[in-house]
Short mmCIF file of C-alpha atoms in Angstrom, two decimals:
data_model
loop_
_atom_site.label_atom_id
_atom_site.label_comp_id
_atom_site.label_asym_id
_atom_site.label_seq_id
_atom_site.Cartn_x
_atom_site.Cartn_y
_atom_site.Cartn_z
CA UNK A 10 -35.45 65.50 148.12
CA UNK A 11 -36.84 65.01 145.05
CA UNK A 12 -38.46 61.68 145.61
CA UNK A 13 -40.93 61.76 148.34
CA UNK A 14 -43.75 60.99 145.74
CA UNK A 15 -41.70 57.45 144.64
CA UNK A 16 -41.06 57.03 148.02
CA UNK A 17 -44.69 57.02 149.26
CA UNK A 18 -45.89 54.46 146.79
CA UNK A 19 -44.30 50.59 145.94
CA UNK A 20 -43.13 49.14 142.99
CA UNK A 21 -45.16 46.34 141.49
CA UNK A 22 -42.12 43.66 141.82
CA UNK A 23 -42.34 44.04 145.13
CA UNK A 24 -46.26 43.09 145.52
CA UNK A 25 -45.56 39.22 146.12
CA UNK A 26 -47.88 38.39 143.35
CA UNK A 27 -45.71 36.65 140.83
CA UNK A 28 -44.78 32.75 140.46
CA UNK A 29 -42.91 31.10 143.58
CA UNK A 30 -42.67 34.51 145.46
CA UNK A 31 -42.21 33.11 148.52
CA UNK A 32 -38.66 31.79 147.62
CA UNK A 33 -38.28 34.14 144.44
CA UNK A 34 -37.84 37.71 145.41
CA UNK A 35 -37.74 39.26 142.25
CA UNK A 36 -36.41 38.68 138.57
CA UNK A 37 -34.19 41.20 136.51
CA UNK A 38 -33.75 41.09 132.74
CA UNK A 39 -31.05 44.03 131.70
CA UNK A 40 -29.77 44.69 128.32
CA UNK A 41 -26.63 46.65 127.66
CA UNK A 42 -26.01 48.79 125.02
CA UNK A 43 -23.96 51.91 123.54
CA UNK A 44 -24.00 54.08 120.16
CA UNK A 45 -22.19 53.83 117.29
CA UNK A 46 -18.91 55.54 117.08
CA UNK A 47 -19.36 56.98 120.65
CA UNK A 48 -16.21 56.89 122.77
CA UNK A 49 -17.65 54.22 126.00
CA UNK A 50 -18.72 56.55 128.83
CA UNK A 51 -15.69 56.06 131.23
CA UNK A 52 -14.10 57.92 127.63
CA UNK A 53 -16.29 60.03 126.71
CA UNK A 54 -16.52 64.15 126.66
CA UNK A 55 -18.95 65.70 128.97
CA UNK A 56 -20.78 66.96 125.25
CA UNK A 57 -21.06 63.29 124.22
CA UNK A 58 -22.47 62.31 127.32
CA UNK A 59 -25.35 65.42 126.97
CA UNK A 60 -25.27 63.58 123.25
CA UNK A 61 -26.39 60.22 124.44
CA UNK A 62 -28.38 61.67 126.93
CA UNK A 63 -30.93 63.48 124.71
CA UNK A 64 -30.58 60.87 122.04
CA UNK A 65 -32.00 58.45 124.44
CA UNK A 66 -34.57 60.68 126.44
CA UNK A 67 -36.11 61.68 122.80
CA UNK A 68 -35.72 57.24 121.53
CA UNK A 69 -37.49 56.36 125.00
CA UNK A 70 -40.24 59.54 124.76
CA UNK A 71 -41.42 57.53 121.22
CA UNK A 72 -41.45 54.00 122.93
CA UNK A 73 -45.20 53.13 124.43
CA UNK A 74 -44.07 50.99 127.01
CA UNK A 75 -41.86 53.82 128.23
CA UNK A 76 -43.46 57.14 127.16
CA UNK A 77 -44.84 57.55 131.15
CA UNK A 78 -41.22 57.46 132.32
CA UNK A 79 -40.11 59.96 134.57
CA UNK A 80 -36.61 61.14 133.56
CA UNK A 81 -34.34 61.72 136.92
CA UNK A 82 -30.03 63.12 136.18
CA UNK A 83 -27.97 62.33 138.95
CA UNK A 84 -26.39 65.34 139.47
CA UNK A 85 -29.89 67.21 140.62
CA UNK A 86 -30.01 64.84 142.71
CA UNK A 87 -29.30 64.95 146.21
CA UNK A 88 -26.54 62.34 148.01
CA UNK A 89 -29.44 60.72 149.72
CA UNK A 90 -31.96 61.16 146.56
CA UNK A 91 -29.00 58.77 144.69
CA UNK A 92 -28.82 56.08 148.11
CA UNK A 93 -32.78 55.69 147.68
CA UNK A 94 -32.78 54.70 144.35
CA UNK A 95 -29.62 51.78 145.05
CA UNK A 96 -31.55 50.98 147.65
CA UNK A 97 -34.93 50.23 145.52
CA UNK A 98 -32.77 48.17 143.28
CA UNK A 99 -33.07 50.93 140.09
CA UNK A 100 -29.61 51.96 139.98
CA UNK A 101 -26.36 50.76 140.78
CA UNK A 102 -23.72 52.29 142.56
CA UNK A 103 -21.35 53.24 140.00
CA UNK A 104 -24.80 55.29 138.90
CA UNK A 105 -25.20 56.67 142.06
CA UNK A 106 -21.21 57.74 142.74
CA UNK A 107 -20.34 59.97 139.79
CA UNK A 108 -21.52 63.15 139.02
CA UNK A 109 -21.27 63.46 135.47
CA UNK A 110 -24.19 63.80 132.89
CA UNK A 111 -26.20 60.17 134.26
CA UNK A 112 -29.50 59.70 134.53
CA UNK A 113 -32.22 57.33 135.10
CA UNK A 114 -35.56 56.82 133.23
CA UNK A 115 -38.53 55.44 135.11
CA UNK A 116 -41.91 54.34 134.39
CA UNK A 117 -44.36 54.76 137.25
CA UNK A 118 -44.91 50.65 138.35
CA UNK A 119 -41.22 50.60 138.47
CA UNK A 120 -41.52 47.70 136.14
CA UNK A 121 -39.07 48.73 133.37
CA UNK A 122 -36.13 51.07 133.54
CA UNK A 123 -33.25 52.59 131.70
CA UNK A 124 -30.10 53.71 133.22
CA UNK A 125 -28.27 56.20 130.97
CA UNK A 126 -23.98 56.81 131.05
CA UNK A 127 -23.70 54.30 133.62
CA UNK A 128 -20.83 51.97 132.35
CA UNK A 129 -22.20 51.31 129.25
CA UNK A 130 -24.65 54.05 127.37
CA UNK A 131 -27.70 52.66 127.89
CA UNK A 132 -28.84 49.70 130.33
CA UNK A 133 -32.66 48.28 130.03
CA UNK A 134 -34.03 46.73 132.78
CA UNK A 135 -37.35 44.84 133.14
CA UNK A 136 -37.87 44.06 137.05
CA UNK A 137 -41.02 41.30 137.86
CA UNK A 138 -42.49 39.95 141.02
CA UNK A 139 -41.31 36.40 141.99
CA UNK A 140 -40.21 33.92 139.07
CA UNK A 141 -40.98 35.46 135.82
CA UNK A 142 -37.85 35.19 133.31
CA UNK A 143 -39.21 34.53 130.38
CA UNK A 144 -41.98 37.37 130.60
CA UNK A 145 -39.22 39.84 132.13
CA UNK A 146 -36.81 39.02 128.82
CA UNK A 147 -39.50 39.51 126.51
CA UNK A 148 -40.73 42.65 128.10
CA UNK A 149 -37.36 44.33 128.31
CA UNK A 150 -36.86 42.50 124.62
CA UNK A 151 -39.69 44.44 122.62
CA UNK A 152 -38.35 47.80 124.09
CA UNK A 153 -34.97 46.98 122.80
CA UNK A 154 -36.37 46.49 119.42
CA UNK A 155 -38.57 49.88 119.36
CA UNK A 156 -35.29 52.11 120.91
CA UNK A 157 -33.16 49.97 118.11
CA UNK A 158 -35.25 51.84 115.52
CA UNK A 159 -34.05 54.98 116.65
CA UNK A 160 -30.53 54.62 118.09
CA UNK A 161 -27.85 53.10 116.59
CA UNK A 162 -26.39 50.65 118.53
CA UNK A 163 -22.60 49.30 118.09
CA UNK A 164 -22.56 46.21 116.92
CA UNK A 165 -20.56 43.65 115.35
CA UNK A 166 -21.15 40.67 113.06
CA UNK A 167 -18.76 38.61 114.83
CA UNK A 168 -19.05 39.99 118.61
CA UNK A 169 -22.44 41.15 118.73
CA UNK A 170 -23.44 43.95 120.80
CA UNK A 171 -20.25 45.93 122.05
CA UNK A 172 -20.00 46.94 125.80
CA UNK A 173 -17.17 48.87 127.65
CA UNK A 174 -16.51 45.70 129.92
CA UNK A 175 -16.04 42.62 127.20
CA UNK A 176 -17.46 39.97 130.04
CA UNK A 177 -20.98 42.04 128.62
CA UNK A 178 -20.37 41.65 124.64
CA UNK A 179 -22.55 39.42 122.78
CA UNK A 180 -26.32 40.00 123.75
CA UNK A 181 -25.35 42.15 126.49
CA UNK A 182 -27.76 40.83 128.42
CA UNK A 183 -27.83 39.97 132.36
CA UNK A 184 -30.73 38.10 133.73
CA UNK A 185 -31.00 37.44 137.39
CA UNK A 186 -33.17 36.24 140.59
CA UNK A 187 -33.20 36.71 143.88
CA UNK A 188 -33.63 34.15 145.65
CA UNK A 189 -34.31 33.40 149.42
CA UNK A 190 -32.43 30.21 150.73
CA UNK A 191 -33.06 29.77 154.42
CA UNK A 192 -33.36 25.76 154.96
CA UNK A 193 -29.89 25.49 152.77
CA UNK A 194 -28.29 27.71 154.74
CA UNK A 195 -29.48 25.89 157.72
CA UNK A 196 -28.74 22.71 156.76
CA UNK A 197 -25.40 23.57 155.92
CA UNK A 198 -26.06 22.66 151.97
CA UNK A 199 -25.76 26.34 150.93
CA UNK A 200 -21.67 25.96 150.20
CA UNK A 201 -22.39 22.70 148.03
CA UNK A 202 -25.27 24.40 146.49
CA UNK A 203 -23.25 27.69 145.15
CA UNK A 204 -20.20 25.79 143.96
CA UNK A 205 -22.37 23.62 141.94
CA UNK A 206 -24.52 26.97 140.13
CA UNK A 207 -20.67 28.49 139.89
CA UNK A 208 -19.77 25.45 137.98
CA UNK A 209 -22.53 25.75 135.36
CA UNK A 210 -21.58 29.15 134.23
CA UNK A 211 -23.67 31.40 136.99
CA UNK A 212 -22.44 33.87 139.45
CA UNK A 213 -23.74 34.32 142.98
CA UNK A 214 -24.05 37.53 144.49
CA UNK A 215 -25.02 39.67 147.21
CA UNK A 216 -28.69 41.89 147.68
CA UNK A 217 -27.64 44.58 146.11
CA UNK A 218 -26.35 42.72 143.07
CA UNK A 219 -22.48 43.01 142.48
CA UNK A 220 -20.20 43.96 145.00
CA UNK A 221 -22.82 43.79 147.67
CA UNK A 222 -22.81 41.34 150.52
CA UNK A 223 -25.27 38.29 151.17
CA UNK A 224 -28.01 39.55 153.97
CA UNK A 225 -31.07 37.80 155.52
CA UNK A 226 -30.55 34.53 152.79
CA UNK A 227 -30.75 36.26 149.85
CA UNK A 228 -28.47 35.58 146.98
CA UNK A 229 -28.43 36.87 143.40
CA UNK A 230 -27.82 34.15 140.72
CA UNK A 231 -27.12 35.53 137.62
CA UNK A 232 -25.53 34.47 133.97
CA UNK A 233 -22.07 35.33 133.37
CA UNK A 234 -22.08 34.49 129.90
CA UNK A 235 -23.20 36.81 126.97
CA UNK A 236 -20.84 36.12 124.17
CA UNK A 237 -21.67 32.68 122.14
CA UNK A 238 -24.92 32.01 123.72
CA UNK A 239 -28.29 33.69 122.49
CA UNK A 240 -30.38 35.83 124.47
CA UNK A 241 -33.41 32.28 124.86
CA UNK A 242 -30.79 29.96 125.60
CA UNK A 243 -29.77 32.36 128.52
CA UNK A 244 -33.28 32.43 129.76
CA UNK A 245 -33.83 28.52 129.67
CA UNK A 246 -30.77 27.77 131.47
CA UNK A 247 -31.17 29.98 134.27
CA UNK A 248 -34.63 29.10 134.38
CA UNK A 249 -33.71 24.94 134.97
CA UNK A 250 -30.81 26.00 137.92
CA UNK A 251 -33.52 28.03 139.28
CA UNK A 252 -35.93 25.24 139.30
CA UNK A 253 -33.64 22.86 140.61
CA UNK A 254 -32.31 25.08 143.51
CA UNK A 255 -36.00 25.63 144.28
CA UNK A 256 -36.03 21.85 144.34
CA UNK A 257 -32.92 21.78 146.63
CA UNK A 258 -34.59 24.52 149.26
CA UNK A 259 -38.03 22.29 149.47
CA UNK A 260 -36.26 19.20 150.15
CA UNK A 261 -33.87 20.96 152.53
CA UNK A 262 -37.01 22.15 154.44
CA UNK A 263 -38.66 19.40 154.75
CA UNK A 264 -35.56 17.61 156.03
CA UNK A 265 -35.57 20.35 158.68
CA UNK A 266 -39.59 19.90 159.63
CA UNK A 267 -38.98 16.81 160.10
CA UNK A 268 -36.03 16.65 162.02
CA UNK A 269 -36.48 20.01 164.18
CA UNK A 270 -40.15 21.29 164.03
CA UNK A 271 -41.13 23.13 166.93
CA UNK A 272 -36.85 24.69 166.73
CA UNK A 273 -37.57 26.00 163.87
CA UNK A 274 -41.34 27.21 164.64
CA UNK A 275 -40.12 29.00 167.78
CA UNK A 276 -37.61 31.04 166.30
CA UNK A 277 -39.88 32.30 163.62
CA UNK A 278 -42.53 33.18 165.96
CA UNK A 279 -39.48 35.12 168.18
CA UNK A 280 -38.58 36.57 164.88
CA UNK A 281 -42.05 37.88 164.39
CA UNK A 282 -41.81 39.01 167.81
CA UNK A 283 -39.06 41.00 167.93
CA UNK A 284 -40.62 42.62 164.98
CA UNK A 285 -43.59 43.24 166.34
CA UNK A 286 -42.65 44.93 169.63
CA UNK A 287 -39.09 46.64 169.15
CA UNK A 288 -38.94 49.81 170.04
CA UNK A 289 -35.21 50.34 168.36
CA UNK A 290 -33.95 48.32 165.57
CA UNK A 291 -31.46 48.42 162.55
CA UNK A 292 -31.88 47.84 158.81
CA UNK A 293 -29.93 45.20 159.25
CA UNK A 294 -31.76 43.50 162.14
CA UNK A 295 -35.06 43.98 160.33
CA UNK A 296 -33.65 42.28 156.81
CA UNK A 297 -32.36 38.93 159.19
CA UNK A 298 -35.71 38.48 161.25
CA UNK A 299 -37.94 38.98 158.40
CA UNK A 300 -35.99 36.25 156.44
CA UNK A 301 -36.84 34.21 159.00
CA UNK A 302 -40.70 35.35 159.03
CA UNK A 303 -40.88 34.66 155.09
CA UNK A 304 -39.89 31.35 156.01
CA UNK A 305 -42.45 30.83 157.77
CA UNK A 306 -44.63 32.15 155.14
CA UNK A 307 -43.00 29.56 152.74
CA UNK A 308 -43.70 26.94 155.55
CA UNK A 309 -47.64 27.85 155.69
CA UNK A 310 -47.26 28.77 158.79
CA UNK A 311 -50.52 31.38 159.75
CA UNK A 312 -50.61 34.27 162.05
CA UNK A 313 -47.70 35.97 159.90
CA UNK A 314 -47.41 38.69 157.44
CA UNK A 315 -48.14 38.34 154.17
CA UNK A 316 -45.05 38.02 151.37
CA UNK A 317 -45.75 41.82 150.02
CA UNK A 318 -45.55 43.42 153.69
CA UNK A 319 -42.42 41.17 154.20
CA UNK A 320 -40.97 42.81 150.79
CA UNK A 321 -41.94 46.30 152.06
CA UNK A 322 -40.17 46.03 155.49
CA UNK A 323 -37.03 44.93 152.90
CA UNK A 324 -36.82 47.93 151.46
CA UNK A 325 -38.70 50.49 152.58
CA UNK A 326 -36.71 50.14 155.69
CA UNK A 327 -33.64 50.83 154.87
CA UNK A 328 -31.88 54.05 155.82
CA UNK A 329 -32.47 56.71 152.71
CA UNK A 330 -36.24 55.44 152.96
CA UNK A 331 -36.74 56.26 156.43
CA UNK A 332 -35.38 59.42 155.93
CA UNK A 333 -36.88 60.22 152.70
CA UNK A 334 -40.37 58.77 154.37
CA UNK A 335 -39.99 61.62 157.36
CA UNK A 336 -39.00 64.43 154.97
CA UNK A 337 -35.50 65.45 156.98
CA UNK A 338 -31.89 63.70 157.29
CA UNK A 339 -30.92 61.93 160.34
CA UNK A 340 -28.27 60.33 162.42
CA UNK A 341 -28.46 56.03 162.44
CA UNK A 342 -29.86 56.19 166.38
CA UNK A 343 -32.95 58.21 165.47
CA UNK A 344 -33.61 56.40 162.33
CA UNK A 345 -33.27 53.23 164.29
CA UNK A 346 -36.35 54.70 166.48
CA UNK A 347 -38.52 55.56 163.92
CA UNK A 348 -37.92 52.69 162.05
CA UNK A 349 -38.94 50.36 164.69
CA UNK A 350 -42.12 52.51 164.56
CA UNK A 351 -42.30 51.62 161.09
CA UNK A 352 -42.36 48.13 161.68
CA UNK A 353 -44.86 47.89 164.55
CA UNK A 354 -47.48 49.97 162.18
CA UNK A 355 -47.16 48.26 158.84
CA UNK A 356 -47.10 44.76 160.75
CA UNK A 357 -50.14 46.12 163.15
CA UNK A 358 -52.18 47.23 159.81
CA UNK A 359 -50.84 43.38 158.27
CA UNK A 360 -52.32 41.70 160.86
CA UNK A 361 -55.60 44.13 161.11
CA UNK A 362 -56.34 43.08 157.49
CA UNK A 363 -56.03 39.35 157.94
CA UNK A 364 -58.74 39.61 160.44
CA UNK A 365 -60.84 41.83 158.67
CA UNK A 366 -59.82 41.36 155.10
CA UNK A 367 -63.04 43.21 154.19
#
């Protein structure tokens, strides 16, 4: 288990400080790219993997934004080393499932990222607090520029970037948010809602990104277009259906206040509750009752946790963190005890510090 030390401390996009936080989770910016006249990596040898590897490692050791980066391969990794690091949203599965020459570069804050011989060669990511896609793009943008001078990337004049999957050629570039919907959902609006963002170009997915399935109101809304459309024009338009399904959830909620107050106030508080004072409880339990307590966060509601200690129980709940968090492996029953424990402590120390913030 090498990543007790990672474990022990929280990223900064989960801190609840950025824009809109209380309905914007987080914001990802990635960039895809792959050398010149290297086979893609679902092609290549196991010595042009090691080739991109170090070519990347030494690129990202002469970038400032990235020289702090801690540089992790998969395969010294354990199986539960690999589930952590889905589970914090800094690698995906395929990542996580292969044992070939793969690897991860991380910078301390968790802020930026690069994934190395995942599908493509090389995958940038930029990961913010709340509703920050402009500053995210141009983050993860001026590292693409100062790798650029030392990789060559494949490119084409007519394509653009080239990526093993052609849904990613163009800018290669995926920008996302995830975004907490609780009054559509309620109101029964969330169908109408994701047709309509499906219809503009967008896809809608799960927590964990693609593949995964919708928990606790969350859904990923992402661009699906990369070829034809410039990297800006990308940002602006996910930005305005972002805005406007914002828009959507406030007027949903206020529909709901007005129409079913003290409902709606009553099962927050028994979500709270139930936090508060289980003594067993699943990952799954604790992502569904703490969407309902962030609603009632959004709904300035007092007396509840605050939007970073409702982003902590998200994660740092989940089963590879509890384990990783006690130091040994264990089977889902015991790791539903002690995450219960969890739970009761940070939301105990949550509510301490509201009442003496000093």
């Amino acid at each position: 288990m090498k990543l007790v030390s990672l474990a022990q401390g929280l990223g900064r996009w989960l801190d609840g400080s950025g824009p809109a936080s209380d309905i914007v989770l987080s914001t990802r910016v990635r960039l895809a790219r792959n050398l010149k006249e290297v086979p893609f990596t679902h092609r290549a040898r196991e010595e042009q993997m090691a080739m991109v590897y170090s070519s990347v490692v030494s690129a990202v050791r002469k970038t400032p934004a990235l020289v702090t980066s801690t540089a992790l391969q998969m395969r010294e990794l354990t199986p539960l080393d690999r589930q952590f690091l889905v589970e914090r949203h800094l690698i995906s599965h395929d990542l996580a499932d292969n044992g070939r020459l793969r690897g991860l570069l991380l910078v301390p804050d968790e802020s930026v990222s690069a994934m190395v011989n995942e599908e493509d060669h090389l995958r940038l990511q930029a990961l913010s607090s709340g509703f920050q896609l402009r500053s995210a793009w141009e983050a993860v943008n001026a590292i693409d520029d100062e790798l650029g001078q030392d990789l060559d990337y494949a490119f084409s004049d007519d394509l653009g970037y080239l990526t093993a999957c052609p849904t990613n050629a163009g800018t290669g570039m995926r920008a996302s948010v995830l975004i907490h919907l609780p009054s559509l959902v309620l109101t029964k609006q969330i169908g109408r809602v994701l047709q309509g963002i499906t219809q503009v170009g967008l896809a809608v997915r799960g927590f964990y990104g693609e593949g995964s399935q919708i928990m606790g109101n969350f859904f990923q809304i992402s661009n699906q277009t990369t070829l034809g459309q410039s990297e800006r024009e990308t940002v602006e338009s996910l930005e305005r259906v972002t805005r406007q399904i914002i828009d959507y959830e406030q007027r949903a909620r206020d529909e709901l206040l007005k129409d079913a107050r003290v409902q709606i106030e009553d099962k927050i508080w028994r979500a709270y509750g139930t936090l508060r004072h289980s003594r067993v409880i699943s990952s799954q339990e604790v992502i569904n009752l703490s969407s309902a307590v962030r609603f009632g966060v959004a709904l300035q509601m007092e007396g509840l946790a605050s939007v970073q200690t409702l982003n902590e129980l998200l994660i740092r709940t989940q089963p590879a963190h509890i384990q990783l968090a006690t130091g040994r492996e264990m089977e889902q029953r015991e790791r539903n005890v002690i995450r219960a424990d969890y739970v009761r402590k940070l939301l105990d120390d949550n509510a301490a510090d509201a009442v003496n913030p000093n």
